[in-house]
mmCIF file of C-alpha atoms and ligand atoms in Angstrom:
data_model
loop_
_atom_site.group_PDB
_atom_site.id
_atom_site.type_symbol
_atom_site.label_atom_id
_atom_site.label_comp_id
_atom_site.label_asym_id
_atom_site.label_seq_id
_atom_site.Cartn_x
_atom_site.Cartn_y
_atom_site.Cartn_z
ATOM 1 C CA UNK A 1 -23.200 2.912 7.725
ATOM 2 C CA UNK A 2 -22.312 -0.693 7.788
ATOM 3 C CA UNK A 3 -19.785 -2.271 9.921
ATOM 4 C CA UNK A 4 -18.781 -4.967 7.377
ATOM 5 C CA UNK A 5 -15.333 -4.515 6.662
ATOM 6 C CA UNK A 6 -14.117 -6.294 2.937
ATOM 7 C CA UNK A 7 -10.599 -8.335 2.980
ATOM 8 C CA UNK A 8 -9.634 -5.134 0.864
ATOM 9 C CA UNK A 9 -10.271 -2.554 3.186
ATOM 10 C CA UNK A 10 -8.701 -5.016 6.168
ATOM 11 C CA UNK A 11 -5.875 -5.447 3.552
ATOM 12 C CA UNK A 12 -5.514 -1.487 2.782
ATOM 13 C CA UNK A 13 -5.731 -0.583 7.211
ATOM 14 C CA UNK A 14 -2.724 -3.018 7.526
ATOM 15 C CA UNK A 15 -0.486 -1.243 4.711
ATOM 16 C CA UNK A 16 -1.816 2.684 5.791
ATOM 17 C CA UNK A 17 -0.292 1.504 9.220
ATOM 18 C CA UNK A 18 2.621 0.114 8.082
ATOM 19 C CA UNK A 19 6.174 1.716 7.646
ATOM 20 C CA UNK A 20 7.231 1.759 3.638
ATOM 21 C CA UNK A 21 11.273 2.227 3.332
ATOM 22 C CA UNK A 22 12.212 3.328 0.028
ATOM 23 C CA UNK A 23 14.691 0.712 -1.849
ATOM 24 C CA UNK A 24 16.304 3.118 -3.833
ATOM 25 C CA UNK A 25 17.395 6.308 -1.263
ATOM 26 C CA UNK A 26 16.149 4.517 1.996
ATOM 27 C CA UNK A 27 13.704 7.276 2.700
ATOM 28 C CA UNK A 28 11.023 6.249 5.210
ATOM 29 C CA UNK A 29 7.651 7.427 5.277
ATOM 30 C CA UNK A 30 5.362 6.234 8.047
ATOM 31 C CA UNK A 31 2.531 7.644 7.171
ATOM 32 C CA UNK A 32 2.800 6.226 3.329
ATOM 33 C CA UNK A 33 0.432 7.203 0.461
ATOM 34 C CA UNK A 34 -0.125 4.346 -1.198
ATOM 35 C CA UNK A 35 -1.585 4.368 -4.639
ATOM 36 C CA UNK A 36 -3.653 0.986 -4.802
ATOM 37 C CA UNK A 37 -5.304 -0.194 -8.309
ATOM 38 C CA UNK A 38 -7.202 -3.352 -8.117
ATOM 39 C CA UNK A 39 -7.430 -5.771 -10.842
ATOM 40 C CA UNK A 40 -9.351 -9.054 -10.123
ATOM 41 C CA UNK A 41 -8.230 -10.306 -7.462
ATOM 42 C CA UNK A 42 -5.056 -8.695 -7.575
ATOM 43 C CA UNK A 43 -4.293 -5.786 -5.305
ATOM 44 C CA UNK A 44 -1.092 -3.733 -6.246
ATOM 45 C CA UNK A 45 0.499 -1.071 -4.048
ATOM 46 C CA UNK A 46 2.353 1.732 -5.174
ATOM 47 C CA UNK A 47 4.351 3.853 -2.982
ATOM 48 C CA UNK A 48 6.226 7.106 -4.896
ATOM 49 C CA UNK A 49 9.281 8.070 -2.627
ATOM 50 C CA UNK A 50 8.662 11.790 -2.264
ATOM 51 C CA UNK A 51 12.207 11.852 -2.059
ATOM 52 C CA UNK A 52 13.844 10.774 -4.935
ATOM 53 C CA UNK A 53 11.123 9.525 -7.052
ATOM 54 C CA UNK A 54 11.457 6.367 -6.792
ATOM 55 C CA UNK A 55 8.358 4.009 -7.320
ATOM 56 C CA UNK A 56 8.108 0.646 -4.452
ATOM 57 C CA UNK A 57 5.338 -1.930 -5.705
ATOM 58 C CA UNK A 58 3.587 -4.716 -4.075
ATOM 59 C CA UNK A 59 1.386 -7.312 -4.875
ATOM 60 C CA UNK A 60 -1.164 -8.795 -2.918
ATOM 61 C CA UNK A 61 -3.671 -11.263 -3.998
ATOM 62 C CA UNK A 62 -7.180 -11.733 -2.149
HETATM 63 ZN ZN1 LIG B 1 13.621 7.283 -2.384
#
């Protein structure tokens, strides 16, 4: 086990702790499963309201 912790995984702790408010039904999940595909040094979240379906996205670069 290593304790070295990547920008990614530093990146990915602050969104798992984070609130996500759905734009489209303002649903809030606080405990949000966020789908995260990497590409480069792009880091895109996806967060599928469990409500109505609706898909919030966010970019991060490293
Ligand atoms: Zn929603």
């Amino acid at each position: 086990m290593s304790a070295y912790r990547s920008p990614f995984d530093r990146l990915r702790q602050k969104f798992e702790e984070s609130t996500v408010e759905c734009g489209h039904c303002g649903y809030r999940d606080t405990e949000a499963g966020w789908r995260v595909t990497a590409t480069g040094s792009r880091v895109q979240y996806q967060f599928v309201c469990p409500s109505c379906d609706g898909v919030e996205t966010r970019e991060m670069r490293l």
